[in-house]
PDB file of C-alpha atoms in Angstrom:
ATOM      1  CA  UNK A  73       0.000   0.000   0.000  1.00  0.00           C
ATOM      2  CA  UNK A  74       1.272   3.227  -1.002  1.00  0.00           C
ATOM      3  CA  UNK A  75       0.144   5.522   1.551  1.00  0.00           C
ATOM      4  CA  UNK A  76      -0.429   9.287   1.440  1.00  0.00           C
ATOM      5  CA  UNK A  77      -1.753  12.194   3.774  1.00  0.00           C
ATOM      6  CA  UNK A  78      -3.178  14.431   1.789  1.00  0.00           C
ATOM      7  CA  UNK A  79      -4.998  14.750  -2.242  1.00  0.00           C
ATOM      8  CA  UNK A  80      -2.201  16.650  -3.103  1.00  0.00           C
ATOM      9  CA  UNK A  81       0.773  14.238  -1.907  1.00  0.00           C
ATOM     10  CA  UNK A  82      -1.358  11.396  -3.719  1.00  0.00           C
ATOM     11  CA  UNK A  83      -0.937  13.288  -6.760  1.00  0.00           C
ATOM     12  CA  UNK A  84       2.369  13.838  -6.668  1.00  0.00           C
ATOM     13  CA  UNK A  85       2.769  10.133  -5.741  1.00  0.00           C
ATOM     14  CA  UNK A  86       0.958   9.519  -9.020  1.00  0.00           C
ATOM     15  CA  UNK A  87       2.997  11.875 -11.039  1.00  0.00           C
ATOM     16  CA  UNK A  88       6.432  10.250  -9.833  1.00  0.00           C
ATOM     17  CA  UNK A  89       5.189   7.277 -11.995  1.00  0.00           C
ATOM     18  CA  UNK A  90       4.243   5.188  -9.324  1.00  0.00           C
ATOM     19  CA  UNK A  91       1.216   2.889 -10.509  1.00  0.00           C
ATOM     20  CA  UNK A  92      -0.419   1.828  -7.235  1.00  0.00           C
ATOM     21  CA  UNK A  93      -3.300   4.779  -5.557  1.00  0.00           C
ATOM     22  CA  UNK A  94      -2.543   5.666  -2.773  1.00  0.00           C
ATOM     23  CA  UNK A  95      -4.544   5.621   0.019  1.00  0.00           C
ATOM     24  CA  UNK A  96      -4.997   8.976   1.486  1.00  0.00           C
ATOM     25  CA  UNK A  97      -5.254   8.919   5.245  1.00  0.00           C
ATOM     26  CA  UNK A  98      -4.443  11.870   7.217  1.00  0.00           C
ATOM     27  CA  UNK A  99      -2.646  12.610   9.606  1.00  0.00           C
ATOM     28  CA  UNK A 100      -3.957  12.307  13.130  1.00  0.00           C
ATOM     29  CA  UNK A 101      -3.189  16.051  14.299  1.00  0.00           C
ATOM     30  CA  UNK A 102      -5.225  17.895  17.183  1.00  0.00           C
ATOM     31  CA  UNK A 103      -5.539  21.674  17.252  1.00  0.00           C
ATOM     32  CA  UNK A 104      -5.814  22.836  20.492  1.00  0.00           C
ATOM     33  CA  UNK A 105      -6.663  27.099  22.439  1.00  0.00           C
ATOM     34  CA  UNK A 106      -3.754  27.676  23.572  1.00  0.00           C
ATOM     35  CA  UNK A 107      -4.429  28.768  27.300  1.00  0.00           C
ATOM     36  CA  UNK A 108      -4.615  32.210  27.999  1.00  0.00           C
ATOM     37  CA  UNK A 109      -1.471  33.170  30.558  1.00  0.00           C
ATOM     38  CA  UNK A 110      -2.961  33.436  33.879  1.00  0.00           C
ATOM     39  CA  UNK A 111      -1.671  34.462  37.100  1.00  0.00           C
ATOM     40  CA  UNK A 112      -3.032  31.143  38.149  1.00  0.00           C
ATOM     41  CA  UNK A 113      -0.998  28.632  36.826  1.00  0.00           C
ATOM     42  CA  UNK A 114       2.020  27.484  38.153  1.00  0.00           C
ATOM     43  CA  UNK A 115       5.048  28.998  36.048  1.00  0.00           C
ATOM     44  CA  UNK A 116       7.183  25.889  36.158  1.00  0.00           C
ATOM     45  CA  UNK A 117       4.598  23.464  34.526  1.00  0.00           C
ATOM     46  CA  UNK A 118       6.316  22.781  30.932  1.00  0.00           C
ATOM     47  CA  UNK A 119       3.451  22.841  27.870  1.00  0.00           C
ATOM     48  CA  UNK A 120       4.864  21.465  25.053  1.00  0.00           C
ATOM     49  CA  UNK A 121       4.781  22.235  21.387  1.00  0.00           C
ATOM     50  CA  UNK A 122       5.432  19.328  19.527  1.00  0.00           C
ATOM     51  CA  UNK A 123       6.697  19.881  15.466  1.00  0.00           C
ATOM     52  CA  UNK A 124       6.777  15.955  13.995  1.00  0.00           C
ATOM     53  CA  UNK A 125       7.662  15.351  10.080  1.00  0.00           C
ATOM     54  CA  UNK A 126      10.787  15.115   7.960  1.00  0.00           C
ATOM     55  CA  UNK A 127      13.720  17.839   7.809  1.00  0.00           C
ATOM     56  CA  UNK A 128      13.100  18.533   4.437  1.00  0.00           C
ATOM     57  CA  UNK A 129      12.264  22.581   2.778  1.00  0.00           C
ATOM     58  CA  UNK A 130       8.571  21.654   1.766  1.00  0.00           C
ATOM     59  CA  UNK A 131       7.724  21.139   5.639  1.00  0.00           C
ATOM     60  CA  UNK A 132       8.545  24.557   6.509  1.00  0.00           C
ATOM     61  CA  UNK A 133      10.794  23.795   9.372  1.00  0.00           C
ATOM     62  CA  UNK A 134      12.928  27.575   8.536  1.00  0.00           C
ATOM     63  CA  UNK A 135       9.192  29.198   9.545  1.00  0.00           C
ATOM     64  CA  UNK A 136       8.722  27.083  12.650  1.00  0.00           C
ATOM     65  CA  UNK A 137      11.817  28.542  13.688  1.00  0.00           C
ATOM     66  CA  UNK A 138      11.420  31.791  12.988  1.00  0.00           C
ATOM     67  CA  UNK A 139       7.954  31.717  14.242  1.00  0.00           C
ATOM     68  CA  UNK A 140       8.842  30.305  17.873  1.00  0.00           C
ATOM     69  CA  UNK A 141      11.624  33.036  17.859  1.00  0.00           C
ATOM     70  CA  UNK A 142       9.161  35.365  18.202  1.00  0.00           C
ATOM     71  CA  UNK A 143       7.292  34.302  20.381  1.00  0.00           C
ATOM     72  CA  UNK A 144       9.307  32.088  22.794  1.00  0.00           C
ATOM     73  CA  UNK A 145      10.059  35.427  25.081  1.00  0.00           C
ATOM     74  CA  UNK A 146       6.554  35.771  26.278  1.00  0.00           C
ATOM     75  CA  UNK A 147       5.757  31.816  26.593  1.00  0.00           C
ATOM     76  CA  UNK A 148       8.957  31.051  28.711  1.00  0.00           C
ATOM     77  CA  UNK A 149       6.899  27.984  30.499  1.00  0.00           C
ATOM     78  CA  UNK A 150       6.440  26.764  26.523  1.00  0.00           C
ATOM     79  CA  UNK A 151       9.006  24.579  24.808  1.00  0.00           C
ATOM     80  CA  UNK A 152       9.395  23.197  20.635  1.00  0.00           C
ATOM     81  CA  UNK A 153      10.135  20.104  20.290  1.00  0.00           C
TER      82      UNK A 153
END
């Protein structure tokens, strides 16, 4: 089975020559709020973001980065993994 997680990637799947569909299945991702900051909760209890996928330029890894750069100042409790 030639597996793929979006329409798109099956396409492209299809357009490297490969004969087999592929099964499109996505992937199992859940968006969560992000909790407003609050007085409230303890400081030292780690939330974690966690960035999974290949190192390669279509995933956008150079954004991630850039992204948390801005932002990792005012989320100290937060960490990227």
């Amino acid at each position: 089975m030639v597996h793929a997680t979006s329409a798109a990637e099956a396409q492209e799947i299809r357009s490297a020559g490969i004969e087999q569909d592929p099964v499109v299945i996505p992937l199992g991702v859940e968006i969560i709020d992000i909790p407003a900051r609050s007085k409230n909760r303890p400081t030292k209890a780690a939330m974690t973001v966690l960035a999974l996928g290949r190192v390669a330029p279509i995933k956008g890894l150079d954004r991630l980065i850039l992204a948390w750069s801005r932002v990792e100042r005012d989320f100290p409790e937060w960490q990227l993994k």
